[in-house]
Short mmCIF file of C-alpha atoms in Angstrom, two decimals:
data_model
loop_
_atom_site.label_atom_id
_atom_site.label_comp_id
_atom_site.label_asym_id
_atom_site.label_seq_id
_atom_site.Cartn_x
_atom_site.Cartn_y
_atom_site.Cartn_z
CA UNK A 1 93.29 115.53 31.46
CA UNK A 2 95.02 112.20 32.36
CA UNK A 3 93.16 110.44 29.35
CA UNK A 4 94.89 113.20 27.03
CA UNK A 5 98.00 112.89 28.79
CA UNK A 6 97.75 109.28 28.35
CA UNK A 7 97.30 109.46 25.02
CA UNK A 8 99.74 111.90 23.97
CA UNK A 9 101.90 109.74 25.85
CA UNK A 10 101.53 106.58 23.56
CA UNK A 11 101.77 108.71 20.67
CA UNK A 12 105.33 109.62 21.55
CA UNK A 13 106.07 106.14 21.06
CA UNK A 14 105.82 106.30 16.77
CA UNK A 15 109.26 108.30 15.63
CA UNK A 16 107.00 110.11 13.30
CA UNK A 17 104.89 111.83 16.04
CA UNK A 18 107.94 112.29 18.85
CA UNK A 19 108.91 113.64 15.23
CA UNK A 20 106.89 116.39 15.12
CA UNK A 21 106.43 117.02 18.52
CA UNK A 22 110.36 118.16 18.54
CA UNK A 23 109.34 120.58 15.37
CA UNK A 24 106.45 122.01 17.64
CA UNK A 25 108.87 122.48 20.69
CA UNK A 26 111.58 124.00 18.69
CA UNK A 27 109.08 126.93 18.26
CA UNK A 28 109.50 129.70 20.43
CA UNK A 29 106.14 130.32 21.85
CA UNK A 30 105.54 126.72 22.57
CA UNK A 31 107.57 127.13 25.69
CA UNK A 32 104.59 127.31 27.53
CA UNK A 33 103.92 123.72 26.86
CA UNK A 34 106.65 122.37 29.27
CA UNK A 35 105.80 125.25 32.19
CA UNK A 36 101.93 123.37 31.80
CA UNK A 37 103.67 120.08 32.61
CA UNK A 38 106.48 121.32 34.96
CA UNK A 39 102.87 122.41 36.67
CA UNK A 40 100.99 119.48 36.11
CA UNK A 41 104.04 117.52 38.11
CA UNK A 42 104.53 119.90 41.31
CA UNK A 43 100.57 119.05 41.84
CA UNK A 44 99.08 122.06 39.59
CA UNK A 45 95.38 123.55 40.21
CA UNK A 46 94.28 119.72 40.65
CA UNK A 47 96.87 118.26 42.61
CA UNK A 48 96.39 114.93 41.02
CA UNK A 49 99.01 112.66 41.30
CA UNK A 50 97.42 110.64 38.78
CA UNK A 51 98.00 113.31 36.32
CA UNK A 52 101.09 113.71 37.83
CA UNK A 53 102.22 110.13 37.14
CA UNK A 54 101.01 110.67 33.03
CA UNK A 55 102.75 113.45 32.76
CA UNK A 56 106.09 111.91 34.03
CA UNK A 57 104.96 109.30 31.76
CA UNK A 58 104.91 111.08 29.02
CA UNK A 59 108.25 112.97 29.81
CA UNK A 60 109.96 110.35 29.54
CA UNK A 61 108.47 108.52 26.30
CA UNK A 62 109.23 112.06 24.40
CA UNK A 63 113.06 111.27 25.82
CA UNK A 64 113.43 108.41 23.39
CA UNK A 65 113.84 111.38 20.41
CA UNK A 66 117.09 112.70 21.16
CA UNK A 67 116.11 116.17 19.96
CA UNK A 68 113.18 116.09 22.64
CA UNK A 69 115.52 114.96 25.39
CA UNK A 70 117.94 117.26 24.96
CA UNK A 71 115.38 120.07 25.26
CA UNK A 72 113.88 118.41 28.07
CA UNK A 73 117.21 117.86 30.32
CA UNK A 74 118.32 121.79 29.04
CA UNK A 75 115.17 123.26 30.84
CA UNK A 76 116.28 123.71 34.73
CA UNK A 77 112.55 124.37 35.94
CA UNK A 78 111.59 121.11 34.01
CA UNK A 79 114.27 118.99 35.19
CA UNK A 80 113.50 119.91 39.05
CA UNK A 81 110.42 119.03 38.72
CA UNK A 82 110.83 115.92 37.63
CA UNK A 83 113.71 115.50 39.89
CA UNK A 84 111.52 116.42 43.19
CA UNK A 85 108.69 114.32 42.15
CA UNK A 86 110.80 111.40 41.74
CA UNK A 87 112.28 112.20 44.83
CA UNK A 88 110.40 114.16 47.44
CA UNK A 89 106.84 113.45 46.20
CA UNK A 90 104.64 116.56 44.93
CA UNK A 91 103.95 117.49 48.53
CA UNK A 92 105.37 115.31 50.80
CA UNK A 93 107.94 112.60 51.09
CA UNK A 94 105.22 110.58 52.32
CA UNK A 95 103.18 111.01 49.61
CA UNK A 96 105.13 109.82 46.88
CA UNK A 97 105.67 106.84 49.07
CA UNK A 98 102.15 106.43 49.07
CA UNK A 99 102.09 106.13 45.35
CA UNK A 100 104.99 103.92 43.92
CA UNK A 101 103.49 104.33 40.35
CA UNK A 102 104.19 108.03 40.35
CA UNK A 103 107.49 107.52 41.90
CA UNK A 104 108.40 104.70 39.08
CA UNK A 105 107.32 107.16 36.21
CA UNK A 106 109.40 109.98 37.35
CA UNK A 107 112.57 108.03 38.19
CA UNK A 108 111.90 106.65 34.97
CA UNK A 109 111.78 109.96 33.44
CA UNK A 110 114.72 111.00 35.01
CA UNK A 111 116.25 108.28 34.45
CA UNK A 112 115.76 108.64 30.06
CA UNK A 113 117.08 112.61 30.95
CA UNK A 114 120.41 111.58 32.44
CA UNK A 115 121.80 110.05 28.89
CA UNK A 116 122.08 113.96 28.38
CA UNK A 117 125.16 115.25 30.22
CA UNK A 118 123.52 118.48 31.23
CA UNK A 119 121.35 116.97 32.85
CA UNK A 120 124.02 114.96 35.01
CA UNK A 121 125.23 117.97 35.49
CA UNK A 122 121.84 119.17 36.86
CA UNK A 123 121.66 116.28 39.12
CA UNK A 124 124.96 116.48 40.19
CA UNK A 125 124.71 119.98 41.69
CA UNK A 126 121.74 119.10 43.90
CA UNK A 127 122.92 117.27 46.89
CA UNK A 128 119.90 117.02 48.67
CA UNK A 129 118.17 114.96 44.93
CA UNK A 130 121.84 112.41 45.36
CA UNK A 131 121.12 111.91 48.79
CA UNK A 132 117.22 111.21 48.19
CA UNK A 133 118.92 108.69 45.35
CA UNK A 134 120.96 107.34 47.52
CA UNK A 135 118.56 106.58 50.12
CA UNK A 136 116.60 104.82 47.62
CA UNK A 137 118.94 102.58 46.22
CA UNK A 138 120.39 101.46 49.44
CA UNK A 139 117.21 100.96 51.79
CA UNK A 140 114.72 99.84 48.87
CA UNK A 141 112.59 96.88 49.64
CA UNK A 142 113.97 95.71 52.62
CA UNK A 143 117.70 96.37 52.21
CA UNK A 144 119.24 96.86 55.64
CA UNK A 145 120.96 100.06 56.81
CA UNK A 146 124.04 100.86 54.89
CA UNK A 147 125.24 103.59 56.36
CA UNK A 148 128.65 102.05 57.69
CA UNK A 149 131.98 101.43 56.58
CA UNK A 150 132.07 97.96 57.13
CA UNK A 151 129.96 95.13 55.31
CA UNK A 152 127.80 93.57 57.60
CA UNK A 153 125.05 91.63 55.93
CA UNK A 154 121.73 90.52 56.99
CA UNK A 155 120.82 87.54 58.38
CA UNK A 156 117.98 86.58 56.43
CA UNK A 157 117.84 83.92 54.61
CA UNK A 158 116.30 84.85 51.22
CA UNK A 159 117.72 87.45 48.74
CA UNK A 160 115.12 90.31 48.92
CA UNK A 161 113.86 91.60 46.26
CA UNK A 162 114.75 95.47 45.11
CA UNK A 163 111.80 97.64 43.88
CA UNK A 164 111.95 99.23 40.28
CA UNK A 165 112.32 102.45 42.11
CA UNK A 166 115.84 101.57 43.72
CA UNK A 167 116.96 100.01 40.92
CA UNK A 168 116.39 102.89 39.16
CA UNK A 169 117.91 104.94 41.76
CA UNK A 170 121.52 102.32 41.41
CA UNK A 171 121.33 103.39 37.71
CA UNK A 172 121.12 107.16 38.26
CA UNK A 173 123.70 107.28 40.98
CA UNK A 174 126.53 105.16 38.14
CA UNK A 175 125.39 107.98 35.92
CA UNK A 176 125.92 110.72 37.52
CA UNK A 177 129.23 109.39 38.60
CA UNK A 178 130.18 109.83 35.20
CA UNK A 179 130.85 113.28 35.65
CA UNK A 180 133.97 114.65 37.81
CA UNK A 181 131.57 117.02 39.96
CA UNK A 182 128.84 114.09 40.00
CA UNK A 183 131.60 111.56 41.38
CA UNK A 184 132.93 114.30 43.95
CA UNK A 185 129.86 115.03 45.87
CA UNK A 186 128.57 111.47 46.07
CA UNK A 187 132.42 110.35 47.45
CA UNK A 188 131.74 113.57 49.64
CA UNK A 189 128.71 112.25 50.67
CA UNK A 190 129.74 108.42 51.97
CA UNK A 191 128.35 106.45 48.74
CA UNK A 192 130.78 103.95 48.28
CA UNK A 193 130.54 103.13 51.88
CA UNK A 194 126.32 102.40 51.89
CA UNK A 195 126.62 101.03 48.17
CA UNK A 196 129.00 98.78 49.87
CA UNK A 197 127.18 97.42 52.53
CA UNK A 198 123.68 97.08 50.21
CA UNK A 199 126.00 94.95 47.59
CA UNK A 200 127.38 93.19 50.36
CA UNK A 201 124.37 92.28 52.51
CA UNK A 202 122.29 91.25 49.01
CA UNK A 203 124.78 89.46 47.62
CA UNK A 204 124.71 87.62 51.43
CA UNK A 205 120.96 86.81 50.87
CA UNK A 206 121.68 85.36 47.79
CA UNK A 207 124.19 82.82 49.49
CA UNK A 208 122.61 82.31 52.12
CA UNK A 209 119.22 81.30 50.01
CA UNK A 210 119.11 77.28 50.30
CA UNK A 211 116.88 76.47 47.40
CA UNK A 212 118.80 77.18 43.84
CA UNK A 213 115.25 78.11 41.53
CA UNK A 214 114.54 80.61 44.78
CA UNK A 215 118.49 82.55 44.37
CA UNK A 216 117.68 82.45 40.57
CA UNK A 217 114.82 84.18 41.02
CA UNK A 218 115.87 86.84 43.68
CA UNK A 219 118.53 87.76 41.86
CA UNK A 220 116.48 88.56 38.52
CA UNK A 221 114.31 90.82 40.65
CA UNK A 222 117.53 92.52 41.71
CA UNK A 223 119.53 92.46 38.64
CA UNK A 224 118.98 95.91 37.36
CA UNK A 225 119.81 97.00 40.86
CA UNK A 226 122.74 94.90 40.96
CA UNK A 227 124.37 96.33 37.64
CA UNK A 228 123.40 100.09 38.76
CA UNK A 229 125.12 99.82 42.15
CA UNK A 230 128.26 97.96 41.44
CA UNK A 231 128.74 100.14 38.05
CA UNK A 232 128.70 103.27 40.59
CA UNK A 233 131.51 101.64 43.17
CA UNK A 234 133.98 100.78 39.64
CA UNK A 235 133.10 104.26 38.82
CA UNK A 236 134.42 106.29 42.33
CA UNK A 237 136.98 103.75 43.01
CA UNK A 238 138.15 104.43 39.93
CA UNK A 239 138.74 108.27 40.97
CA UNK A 240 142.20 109.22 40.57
CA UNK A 241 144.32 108.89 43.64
CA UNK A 242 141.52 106.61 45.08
CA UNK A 243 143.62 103.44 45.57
CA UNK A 244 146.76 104.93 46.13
CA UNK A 245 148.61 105.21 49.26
CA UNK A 246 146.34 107.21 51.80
CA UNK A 247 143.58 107.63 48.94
CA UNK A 248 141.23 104.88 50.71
CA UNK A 249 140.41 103.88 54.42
CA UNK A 250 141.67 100.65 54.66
CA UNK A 251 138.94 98.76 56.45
CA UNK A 252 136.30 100.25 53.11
CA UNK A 253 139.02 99.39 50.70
CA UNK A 254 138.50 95.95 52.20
CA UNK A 255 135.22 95.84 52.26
CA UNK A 256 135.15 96.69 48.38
CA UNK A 257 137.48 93.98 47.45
CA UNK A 258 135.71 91.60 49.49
CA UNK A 259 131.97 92.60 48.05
CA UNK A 260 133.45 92.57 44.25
CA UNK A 261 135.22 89.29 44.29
CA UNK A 262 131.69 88.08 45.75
CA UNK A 263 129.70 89.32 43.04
CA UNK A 264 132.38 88.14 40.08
CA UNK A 265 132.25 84.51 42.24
CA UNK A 266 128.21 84.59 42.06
CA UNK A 267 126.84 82.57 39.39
CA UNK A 268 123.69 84.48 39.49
CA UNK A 269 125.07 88.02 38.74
CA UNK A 270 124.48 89.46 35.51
CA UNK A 271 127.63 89.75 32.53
CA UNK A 272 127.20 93.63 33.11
CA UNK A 273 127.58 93.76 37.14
CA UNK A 274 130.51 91.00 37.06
CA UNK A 275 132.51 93.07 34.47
CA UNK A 276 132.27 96.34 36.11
CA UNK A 277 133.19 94.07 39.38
CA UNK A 278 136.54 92.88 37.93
CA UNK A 279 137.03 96.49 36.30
CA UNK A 280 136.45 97.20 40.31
CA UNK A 281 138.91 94.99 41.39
CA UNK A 282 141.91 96.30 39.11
CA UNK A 283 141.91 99.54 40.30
CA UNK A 284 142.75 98.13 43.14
CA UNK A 285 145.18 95.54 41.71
CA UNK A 286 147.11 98.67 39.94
CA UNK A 287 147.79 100.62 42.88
CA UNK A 288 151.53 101.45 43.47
CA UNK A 289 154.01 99.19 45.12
CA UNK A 290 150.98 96.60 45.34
CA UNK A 291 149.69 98.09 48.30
CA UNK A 292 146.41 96.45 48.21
CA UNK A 293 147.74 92.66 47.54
CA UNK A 294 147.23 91.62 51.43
CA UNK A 295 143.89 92.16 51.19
CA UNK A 296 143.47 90.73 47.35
CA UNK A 297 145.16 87.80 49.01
CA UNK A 298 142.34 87.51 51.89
CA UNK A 299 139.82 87.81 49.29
CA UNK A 300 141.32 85.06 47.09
CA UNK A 301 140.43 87.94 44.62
CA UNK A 302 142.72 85.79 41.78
CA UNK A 303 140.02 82.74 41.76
CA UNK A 304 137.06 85.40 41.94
CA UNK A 305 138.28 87.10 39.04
CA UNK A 306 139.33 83.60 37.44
CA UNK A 307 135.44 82.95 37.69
CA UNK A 308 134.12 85.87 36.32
CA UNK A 309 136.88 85.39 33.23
CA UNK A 310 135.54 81.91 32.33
CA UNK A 311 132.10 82.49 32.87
CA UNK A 312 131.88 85.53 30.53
CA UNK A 313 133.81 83.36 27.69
CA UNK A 314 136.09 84.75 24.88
CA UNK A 315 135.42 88.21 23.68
CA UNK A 316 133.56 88.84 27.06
CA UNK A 317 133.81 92.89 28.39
CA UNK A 318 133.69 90.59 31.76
CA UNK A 319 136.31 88.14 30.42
CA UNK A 320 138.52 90.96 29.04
CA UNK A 321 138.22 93.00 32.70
CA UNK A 322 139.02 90.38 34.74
CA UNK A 323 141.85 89.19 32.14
CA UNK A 324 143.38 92.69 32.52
CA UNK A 325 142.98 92.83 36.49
CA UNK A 326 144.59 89.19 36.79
CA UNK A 327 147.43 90.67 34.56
CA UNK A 328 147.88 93.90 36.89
CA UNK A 329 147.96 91.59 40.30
CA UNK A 330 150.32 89.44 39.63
CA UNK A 331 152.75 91.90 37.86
CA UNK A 332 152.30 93.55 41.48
CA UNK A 333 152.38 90.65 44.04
CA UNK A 334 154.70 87.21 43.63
CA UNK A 335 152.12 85.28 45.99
CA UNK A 336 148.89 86.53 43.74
CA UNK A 337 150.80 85.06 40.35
CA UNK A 338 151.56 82.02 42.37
CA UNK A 339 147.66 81.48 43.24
CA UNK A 340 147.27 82.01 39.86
CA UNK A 341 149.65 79.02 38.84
CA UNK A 342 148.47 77.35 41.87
CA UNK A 343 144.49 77.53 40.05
CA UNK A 344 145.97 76.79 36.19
CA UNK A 345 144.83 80.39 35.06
CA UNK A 346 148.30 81.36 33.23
CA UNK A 347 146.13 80.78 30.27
CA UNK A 348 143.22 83.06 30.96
CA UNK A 349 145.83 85.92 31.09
CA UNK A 350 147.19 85.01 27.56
CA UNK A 351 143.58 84.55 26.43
CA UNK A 352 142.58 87.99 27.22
CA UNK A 353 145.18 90.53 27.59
CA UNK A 354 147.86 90.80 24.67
CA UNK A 355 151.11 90.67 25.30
#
């Protein structure tokens, strides 16, 4: 069974077989053929998890054919499955712990099924799967408890790696913030508050890492983590009403600005987590009456996002986010446009933003 399902598995890989594998699905009495591996992942007659982990596998090699993968993320039964393998384990919570390879495959899966919107959807109406995902990202491999407001990090001195499971996780959580019902029940839930604290403490490690080849290296094991994570927090702070007056506690809206101009300052961040940083950091730059300046002043959010502008270069989505944000603070707040002039980055604003 696994050697088949292994096989099958590489096959989907060739366009011509994934191919014909959506012609064989598309046929009504093949519908069998996904309740066999819907089985085969809750534990089946065997209860392998080995099988289990092939047949995840598999799932999510057939999601590179977009025909396959939207048949895939339209089958409910299918899709919780997946979702409570990746997530609870086939039995037990425990047990999936026990086996990260299993776990990997069907995040992985799941995470190939969420480029479909219903299944976003799907995901989004199962609080108990976001909270497992949230979990995941913010407590994976050593990441301290995030479940505060504030922004504490850790004290240890080396930036811990995250597993390919919570990074993963990061990415599924930004997606399903996509969608309005997906971005109300993870604000409803705390999110932003434990994404937060995970962004703030790693990015913490990072500084607080003495040897330069060591932070390089920490923070390519956490990249994909990195992006995921901060892409959610530009995606729920960008809610509407969220950084208007009475929108936002002011002690997390804080804590946001102060974790975002820390990753657009890091030079080890990745193009994709700084731009989505400074995207971060205009929301809250474009809030009414400049109600957020004081703490864009504490931040000295003007030379983070000057960072991020000339690190991305011309033509940059980083550049071009953190052009726009610069733009929106000091239209808002005379002593953010005189930090500006104060740091000689009039000309980053006439770079990037048209007039």
């Amino acid at each position: 069974q696994v050697v088949v399902l292994s096989l099958v598995s590489n096959c989907m890989l060739h366009k011509g077989a994934a191919a014909a594998a959506a012609q064989l699905l598309a046929r009504p009495q093949s519908a069998a053929l996904l309740y066999n591996i819907s089985s085969l992942l809750n534990g089946g007659a065997s209860g392998s998890e080995l099988a289990a982990e092939k047949a995840a596998a598999l799932l999510g090699n057939m999601c590179a054919h977009p025909q396959l993968r939207q048949a895939l993320a339209s089958t409910a039964g299918l899709f919780g499955a997946v979702a409570n393998c990746a997530l609870l384990g086939t039995t037990t919570e425990a047990s999936v712990k026990g086996n990260r390879h299993l776990q990997e495959a069907a995040l992985g899966c799941l995470l190939n099924l969420s480029s479909e919107p219903a299944a976003r959807g799907l995901l989004a109406g199962r609080p108990h799967c976001l909270e497992a995902l949230l979990e995941l990202a913010c407590h994976s491999d050593g990441i301290g408890s995030s479940r505060g407001c504030g922004c504490s990090a850790s004290s240890g001195t080396a930036a811990a790696p995250h597993s390919e499971s919570g990074s993963r996780a990061a990415s599924l959580l930004a997606r399903v913030a996509k969608e309005p019902e997906g971005a109300a029940a993870l604000d409803g839930m705390g999110s932003l508050q434990r994404l937060v604290a995970a962004i703030a403490a790693q990015q913490q490690r990072q500084a607080n890492t003495g040897d330069a080849a060591a932070a390089m290296s920490g923070a390519c094991q956490s990249g994909a983590w990195l992006d995921g994570a901060v892409r959610a927090v530009a995606l729920l702070t960008g809610l509407p009403g969220f950084c208007c007056a009475g929108g936002c506690d002011a002690t997390l809206g804080s804590a946001v600005i102060a974790a975002m101009c820390a990753v657009c300052s890091s030079g080890a961040a990745g193009d994709s987590a700084v731009g989505n940083a400074a995207l971060c950091l205009g929301h809250f730059a474009a809030s009414e009456g400049g109600s957020w300046a004081p703490q864009l002043q504490r931040a000295d959010a003007v030379a983070a996002l000057l960072s991020a502008a000339r690190r991305g270069g011309r033509g940059s989505a980083a550049a071009r986010n953190a052009g726009i944000a610069l733009a929106k603070a000091c239209k808002a707040d005379a002593p953010l446009l005189e930090r500006l002039r104060e740091l000689r980055g009039l000309e980053v604003i006439y770079e990037y933003v048209k007039p």
